[in-house]
mmCIF file with all atom_site columns, C-alpha atoms in Angstrom:
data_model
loop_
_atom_site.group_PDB
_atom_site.id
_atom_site.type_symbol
_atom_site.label_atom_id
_atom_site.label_alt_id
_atom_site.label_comp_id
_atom_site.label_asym_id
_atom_site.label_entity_id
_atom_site.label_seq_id
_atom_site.pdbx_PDB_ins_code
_atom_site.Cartn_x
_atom_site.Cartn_y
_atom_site.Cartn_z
_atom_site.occupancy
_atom_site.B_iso_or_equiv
_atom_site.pdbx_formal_charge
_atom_site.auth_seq_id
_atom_site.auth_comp_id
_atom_site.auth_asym_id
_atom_site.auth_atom_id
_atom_site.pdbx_PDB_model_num
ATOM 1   C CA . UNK A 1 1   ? 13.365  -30.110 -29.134 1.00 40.00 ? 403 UNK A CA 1
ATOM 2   C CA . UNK A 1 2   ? 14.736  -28.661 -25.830 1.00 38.00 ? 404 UNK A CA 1
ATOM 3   C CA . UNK A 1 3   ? 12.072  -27.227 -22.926 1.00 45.00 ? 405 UNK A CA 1
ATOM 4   C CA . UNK A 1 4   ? 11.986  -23.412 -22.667 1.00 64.00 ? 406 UNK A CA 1
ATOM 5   C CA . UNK A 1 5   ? 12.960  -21.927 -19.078 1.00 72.00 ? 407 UNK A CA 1
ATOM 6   C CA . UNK A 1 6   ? 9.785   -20.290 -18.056 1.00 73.00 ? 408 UNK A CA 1
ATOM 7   C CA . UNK A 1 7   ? 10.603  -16.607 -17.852 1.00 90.00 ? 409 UNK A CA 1
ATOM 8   C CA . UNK A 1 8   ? 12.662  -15.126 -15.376 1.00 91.00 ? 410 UNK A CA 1
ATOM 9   C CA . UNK A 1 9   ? 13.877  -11.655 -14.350 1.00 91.00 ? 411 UNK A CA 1
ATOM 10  C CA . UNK A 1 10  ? 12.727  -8.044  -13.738 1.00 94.00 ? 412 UNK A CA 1
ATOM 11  C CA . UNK A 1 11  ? 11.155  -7.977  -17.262 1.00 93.00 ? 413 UNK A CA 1
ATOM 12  C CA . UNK A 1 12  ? 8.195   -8.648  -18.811 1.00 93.00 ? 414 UNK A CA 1
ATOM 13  C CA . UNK A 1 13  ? 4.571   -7.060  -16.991 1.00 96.00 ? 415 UNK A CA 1
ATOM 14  C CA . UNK A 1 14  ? 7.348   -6.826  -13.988 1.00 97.00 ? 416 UNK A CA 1
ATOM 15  C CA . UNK A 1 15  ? 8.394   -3.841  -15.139 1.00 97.00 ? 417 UNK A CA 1
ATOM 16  C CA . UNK A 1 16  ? 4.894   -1.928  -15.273 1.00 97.00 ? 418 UNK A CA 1
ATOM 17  C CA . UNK A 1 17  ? 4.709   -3.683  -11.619 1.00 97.00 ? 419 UNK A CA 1
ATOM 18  C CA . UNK A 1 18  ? 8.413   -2.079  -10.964 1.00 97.00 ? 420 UNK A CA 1
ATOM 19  C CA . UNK A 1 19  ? 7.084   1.138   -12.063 1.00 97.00 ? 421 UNK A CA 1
ATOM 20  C CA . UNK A 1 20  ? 4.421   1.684   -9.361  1.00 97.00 ? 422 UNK A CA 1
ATOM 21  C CA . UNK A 1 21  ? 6.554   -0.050  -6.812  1.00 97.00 ? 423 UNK A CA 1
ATOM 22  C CA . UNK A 1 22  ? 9.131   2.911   -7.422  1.00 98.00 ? 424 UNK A CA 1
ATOM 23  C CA . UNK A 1 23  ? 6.112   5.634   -7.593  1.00 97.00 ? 425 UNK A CA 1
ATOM 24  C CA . UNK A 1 24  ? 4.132   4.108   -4.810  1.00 96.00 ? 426 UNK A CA 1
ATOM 25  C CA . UNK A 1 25  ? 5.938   5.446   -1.954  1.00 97.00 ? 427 UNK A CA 1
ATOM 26  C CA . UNK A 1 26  ? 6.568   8.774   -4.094  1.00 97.00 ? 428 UNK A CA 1
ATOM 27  C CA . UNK A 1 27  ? 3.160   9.238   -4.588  1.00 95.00 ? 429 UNK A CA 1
ATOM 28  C CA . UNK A 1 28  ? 2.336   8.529   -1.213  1.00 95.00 ? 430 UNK A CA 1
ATOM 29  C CA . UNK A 1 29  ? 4.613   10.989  0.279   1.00 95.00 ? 431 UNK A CA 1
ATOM 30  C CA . UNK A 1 30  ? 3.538   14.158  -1.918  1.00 95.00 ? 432 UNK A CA 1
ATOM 31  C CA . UNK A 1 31  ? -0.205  13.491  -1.523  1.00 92.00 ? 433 UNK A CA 1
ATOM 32  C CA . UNK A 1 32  ? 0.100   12.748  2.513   1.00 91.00 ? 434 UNK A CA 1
ATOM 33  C CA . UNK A 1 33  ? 2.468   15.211  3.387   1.00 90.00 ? 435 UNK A CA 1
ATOM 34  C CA . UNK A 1 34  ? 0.924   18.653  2.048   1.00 91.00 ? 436 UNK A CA 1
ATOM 35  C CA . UNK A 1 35  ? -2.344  17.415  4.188   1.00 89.00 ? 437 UNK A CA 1
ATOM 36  C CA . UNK A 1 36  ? -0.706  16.757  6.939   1.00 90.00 ? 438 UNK A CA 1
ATOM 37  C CA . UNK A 1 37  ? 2.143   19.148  7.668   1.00 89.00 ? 439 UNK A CA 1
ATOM 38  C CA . UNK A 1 38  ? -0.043  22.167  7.700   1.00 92.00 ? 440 UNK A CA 1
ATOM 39  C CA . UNK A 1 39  ? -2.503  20.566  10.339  1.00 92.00 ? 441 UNK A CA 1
ATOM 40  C CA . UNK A 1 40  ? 0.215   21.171  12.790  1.00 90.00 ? 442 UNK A CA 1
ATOM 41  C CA . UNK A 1 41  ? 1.345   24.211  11.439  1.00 92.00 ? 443 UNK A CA 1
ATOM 42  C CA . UNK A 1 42  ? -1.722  26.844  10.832  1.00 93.00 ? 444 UNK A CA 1
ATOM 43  C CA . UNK A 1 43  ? -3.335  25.787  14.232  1.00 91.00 ? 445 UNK A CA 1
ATOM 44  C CA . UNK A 1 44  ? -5.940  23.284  12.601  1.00 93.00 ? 446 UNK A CA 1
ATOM 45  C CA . UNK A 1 45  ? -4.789  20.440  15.322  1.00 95.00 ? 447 UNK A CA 1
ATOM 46  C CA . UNK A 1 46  ? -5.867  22.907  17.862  1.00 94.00 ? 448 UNK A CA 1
ATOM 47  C CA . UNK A 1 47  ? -9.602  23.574  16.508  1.00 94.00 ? 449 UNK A CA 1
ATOM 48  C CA . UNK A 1 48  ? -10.008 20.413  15.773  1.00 94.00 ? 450 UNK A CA 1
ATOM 49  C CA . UNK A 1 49  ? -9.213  18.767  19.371  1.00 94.00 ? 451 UNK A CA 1
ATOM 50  C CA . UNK A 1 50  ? -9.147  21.536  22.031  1.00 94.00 ? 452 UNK A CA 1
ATOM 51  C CA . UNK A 1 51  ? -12.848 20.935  24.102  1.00 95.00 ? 453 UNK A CA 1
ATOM 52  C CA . UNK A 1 52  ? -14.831 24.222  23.378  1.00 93.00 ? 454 UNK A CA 1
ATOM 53  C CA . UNK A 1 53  ? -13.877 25.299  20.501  1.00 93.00 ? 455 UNK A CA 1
ATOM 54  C CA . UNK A 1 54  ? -16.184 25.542  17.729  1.00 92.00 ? 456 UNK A CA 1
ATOM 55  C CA . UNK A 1 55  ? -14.641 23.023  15.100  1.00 91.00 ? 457 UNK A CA 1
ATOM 56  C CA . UNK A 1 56  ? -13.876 20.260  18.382  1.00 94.00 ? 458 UNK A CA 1
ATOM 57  C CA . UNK A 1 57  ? -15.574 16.808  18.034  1.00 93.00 ? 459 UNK A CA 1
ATOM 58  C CA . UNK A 1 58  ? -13.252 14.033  20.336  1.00 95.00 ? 460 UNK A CA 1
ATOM 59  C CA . UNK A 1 59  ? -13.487 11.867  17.755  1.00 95.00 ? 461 UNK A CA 1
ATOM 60  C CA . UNK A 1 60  ? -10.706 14.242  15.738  1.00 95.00 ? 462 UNK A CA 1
ATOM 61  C CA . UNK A 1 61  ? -7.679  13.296  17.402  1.00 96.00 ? 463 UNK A CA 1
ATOM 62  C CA . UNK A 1 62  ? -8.128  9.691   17.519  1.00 96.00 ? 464 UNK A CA 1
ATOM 63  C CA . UNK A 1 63  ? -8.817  9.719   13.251  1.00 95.00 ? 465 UNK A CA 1
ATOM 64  C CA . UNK A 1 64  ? -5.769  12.299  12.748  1.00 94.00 ? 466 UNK A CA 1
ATOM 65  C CA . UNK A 1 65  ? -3.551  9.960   14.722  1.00 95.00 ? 467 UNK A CA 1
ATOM 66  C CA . UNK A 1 66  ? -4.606  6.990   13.200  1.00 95.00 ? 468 UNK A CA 1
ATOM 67  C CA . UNK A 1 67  ? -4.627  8.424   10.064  1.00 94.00 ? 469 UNK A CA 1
ATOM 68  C CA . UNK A 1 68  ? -1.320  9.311   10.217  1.00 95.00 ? 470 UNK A CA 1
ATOM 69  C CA . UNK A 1 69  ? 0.024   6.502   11.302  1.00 96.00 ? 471 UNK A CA 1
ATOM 70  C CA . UNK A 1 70  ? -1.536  4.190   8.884   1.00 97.00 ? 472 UNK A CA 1
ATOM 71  C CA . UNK A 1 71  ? 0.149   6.429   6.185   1.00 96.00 ? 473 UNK A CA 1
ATOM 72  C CA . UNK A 1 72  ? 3.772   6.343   7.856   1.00 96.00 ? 474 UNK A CA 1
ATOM 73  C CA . UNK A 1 73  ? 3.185   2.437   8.266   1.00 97.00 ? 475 UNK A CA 1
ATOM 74  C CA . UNK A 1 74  ? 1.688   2.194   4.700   1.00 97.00 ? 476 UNK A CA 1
ATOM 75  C CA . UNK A 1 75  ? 5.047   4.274   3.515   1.00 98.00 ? 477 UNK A CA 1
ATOM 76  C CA . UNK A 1 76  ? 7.472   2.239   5.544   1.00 98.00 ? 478 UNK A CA 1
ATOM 77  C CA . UNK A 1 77  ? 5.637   -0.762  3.848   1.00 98.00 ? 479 UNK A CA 1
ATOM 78  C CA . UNK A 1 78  ? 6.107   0.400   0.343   1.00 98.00 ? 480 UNK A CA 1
ATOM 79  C CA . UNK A 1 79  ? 9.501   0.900   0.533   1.00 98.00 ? 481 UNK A CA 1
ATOM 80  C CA . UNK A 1 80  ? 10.072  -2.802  2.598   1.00 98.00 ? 482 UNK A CA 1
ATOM 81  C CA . UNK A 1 81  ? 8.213   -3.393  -1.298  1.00 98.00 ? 483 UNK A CA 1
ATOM 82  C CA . UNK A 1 82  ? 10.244  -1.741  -3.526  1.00 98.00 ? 484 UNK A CA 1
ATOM 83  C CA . UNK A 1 83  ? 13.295  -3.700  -1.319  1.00 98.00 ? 485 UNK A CA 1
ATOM 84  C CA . UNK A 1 84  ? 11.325  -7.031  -1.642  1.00 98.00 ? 486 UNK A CA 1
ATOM 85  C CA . UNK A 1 85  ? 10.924  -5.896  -5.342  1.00 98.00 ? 487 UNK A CA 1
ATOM 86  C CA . UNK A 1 86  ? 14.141  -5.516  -6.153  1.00 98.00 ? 488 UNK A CA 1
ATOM 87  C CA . UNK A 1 87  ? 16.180  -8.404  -4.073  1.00 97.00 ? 489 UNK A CA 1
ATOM 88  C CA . UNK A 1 88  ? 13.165  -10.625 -5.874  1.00 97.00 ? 490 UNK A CA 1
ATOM 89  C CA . UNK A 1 89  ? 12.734  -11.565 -2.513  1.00 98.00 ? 491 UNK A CA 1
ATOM 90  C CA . UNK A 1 90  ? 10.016  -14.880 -2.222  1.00 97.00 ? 492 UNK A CA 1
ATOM 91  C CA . UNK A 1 91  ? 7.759   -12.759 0.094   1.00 98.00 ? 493 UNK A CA 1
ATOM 92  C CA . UNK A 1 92  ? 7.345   -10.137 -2.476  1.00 98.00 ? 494 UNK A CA 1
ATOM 93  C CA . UNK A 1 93  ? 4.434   -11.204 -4.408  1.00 98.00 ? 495 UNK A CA 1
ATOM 94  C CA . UNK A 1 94  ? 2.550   -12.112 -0.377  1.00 98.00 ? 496 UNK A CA 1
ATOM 95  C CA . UNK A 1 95  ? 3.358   -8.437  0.787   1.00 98.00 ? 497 UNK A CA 1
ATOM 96  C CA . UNK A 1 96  ? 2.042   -6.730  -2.188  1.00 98.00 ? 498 UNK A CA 1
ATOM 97  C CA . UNK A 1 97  ? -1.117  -8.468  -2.743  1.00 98.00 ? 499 UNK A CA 1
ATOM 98  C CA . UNK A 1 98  ? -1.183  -7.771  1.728   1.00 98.00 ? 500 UNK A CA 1
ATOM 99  C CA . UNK A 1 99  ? -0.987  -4.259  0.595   1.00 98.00 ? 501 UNK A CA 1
ATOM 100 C CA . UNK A 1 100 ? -3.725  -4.525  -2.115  1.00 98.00 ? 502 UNK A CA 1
ATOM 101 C CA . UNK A 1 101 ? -6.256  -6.030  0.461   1.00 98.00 ? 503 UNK A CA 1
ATOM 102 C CA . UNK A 1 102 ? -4.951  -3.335  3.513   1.00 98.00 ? 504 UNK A CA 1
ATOM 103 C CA . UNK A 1 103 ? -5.740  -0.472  1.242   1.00 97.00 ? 505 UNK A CA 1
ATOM 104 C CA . UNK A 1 104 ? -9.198  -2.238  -0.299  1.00 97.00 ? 506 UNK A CA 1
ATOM 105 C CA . UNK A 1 105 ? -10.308 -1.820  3.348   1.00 97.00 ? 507 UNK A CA 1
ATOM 106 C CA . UNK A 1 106 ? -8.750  1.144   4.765   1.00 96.00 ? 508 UNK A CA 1
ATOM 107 C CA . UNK A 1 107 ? -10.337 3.621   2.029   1.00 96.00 ? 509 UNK A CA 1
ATOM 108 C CA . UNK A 1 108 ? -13.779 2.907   2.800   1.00 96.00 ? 510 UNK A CA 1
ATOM 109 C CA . UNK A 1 109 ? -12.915 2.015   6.590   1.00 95.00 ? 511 UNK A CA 1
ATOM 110 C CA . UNK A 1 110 ? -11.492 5.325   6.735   1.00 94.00 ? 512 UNK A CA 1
ATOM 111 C CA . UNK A 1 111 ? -14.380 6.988   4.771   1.00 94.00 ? 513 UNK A CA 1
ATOM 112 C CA . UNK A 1 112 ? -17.203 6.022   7.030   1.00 94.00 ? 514 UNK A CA 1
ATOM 113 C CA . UNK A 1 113 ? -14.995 6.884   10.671  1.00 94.00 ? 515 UNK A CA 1
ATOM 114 C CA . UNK A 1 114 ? -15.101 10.305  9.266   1.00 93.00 ? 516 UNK A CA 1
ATOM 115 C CA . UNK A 1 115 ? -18.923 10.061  8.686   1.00 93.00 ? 517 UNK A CA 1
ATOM 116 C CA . UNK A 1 116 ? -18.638 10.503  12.358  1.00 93.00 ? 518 UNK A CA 1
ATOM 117 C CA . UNK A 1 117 ? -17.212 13.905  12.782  1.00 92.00 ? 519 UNK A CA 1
ATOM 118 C CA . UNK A 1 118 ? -18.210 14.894  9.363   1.00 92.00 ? 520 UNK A CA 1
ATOM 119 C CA . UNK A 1 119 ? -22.079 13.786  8.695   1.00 91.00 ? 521 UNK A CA 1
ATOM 120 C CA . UNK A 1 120 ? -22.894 16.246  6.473   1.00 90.00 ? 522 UNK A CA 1
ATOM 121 C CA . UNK A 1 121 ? -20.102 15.349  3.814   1.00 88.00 ? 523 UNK A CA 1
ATOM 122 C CA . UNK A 1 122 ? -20.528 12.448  1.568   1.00 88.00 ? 524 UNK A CA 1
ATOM 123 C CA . UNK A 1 123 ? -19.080 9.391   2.244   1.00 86.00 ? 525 UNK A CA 1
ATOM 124 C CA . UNK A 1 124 ? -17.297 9.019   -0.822  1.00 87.00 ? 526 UNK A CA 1
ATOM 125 C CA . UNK A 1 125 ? -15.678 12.159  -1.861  1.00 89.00 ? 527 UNK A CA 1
ATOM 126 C CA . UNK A 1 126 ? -14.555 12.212  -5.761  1.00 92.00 ? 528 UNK A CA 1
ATOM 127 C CA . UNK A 1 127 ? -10.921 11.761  -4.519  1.00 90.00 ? 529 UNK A CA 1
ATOM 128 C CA . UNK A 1 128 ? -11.670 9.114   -2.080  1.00 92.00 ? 530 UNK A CA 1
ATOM 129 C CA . UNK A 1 129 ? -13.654 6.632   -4.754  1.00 94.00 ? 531 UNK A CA 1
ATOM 130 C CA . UNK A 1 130 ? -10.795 7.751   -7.207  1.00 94.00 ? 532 UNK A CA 1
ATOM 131 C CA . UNK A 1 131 ? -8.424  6.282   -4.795  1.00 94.00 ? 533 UNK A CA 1
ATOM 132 C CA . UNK A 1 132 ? -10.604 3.460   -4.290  1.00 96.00 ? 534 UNK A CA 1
ATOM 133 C CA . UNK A 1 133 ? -11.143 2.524   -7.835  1.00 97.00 ? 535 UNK A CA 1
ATOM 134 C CA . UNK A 1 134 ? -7.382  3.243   -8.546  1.00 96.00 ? 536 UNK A CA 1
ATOM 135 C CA . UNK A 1 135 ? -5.837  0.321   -6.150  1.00 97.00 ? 537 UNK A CA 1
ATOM 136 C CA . UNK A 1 136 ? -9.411  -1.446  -6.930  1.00 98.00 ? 538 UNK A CA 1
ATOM 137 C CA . UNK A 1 137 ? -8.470  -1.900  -10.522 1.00 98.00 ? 539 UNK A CA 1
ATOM 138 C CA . UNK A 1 138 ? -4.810  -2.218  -9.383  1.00 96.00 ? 540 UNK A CA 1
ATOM 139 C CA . UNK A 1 139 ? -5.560  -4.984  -7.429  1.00 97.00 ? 541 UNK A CA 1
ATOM 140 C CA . UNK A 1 140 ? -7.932  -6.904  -10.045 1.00 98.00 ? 542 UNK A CA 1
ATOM 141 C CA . UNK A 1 141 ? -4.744  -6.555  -12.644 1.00 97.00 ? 543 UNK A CA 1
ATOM 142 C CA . UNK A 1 142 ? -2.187  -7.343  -10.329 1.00 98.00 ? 544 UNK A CA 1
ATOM 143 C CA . UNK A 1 143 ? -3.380  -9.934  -7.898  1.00 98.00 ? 545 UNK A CA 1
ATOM 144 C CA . UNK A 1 144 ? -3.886  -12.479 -10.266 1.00 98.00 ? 546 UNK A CA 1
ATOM 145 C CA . UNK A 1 145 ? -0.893  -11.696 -11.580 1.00 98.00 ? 547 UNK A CA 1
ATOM 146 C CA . UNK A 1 146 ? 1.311   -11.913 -8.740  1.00 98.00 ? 548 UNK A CA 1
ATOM 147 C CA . UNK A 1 147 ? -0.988  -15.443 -7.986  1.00 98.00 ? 549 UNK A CA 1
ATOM 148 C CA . UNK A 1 148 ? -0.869  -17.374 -11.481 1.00 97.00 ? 550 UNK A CA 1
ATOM 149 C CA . UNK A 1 149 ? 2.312   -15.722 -13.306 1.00 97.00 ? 551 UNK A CA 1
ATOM 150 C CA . UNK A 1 150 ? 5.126   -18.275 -14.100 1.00 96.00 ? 552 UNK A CA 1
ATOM 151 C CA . UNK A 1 151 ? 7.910   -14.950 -14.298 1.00 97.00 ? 553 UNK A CA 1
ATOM 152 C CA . UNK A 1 152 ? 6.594   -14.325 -10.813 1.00 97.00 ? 554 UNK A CA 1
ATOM 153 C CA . UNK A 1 153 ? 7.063   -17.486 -9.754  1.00 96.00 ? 555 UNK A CA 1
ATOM 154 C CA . UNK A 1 154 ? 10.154  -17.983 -11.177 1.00 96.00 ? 556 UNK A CA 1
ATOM 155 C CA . UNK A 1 155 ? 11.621  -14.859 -10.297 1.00 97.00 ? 557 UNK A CA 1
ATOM 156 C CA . UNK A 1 156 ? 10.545  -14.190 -6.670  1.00 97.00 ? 558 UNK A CA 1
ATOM 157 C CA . UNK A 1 157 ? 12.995  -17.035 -4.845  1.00 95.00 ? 559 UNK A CA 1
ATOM 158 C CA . UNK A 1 158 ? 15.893  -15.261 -3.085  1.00 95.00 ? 560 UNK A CA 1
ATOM 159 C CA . UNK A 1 159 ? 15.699  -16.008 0.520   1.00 93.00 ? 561 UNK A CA 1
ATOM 160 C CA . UNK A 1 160 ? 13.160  -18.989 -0.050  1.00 90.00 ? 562 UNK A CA 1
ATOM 161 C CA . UNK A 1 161 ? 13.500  -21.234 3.393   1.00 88.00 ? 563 UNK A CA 1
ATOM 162 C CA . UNK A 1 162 ? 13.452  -25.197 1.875   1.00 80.00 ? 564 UNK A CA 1
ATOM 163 C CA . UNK A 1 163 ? 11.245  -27.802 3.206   1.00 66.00 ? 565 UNK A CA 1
ATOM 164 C CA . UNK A 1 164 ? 13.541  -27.770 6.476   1.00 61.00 ? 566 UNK A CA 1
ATOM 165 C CA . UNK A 1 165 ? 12.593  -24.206 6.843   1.00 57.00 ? 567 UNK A CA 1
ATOM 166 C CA . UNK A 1 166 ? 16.942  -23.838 6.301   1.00 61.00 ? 568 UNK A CA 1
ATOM 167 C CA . UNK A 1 167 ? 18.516  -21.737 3.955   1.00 58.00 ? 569 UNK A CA 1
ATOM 168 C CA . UNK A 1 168 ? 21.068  -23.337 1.327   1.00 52.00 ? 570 UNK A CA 1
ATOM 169 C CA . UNK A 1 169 ? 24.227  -22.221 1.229   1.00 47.00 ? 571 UNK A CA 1
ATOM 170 C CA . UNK A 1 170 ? 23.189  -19.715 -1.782  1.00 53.00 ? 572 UNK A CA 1
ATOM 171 C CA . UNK A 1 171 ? 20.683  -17.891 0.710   1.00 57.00 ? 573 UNK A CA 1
ATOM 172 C CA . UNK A 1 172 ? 17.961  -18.718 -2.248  1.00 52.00 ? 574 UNK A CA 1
ATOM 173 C CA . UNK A 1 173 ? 16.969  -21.867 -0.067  1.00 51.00 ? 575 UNK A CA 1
ATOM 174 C CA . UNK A 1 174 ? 16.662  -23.652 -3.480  1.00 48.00 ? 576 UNK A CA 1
ATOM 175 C CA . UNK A 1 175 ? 18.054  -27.471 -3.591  1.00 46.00 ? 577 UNK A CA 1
ATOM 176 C CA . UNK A 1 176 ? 21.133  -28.122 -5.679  1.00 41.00 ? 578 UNK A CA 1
#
């Protein structure tokens, strides 16, 4: 009786996790960039941050901003994902469960700074604990996935340093 190779590949629940690596910076994109755009466009940046004016609070700006560049990083991290994915790079399983935990705190961390310039809106918006419970449920699928799965292991090696921290002449970094 010969050993089975554990699994190995693309295949498997890897594809369902290939499927929202593909649609995760998608997704991002057409739900961040109708908010946005139009903030800079129909004179909203200017209510919101110009001292005087009726809408100003000087905690606007610095949310916007930080906002927005949490969503250009988050997008430049999905697609360094979808790379990772797809050259089943060895950090690939570590950056998507980073991204898991990033988002698990940026939602609500992000929810309660606007408590600030928004008190008398609820904390948790339907589309805000929709987004919540979406990577929430994500993460309690995935996670232990990425952690425990023998495909993941087995497939996630290319560019794996060895125990000298060198690469072998195959770039995987695996021994001979």
């Amino acid at each position: 009786m010969s050993s089975k190779e554990d699994p190995k590949g693309l295949s498997g629940w890897l594809i369902l996790v290939g499927i929202g690596v593909v649609l995760g910076p998608i997704r991002l994109f057409t739900t961040t960039f109708p908010i946005f755009q139009p903030i800079f466009v129909d004179g909203t940046w200017e209510a919101l941050t110009t001292v005087g004016s009726e809408a100003y609070n000087p905690l606007w700006a610095p949310i916007l901003i930080g906002e927005i560049a949490y969503n250009v990083a988050m997008f430049v991290a999905l697609i360094y994902l979808a790379f990772l994915f797809f050259s089943k790079h060895y950090l690939f399983p570590s950056i998507y469960i980073l991204i898991v935990v990033v988002s698990l705190i940026i939602i609500p961390l992000d929810a309660w700074l606007i408590q600030f310039v928004m008190p008398n809106e609820p904390i948790f918006d339907p589309e805000i604990a929709n987004e919540f419970f979406r990577v929430l449920i994500g993460g309690i699928i995935w996670v232990p996935y990425m952690l425990l799965s023998k495909r993941v292991k087995a497939t996630f090696v290319e560019g794996m340093p060895n125990k000298s921290g060198q690469l072998d002449a195959s770039g995987t970094g695996a021994s001979a």
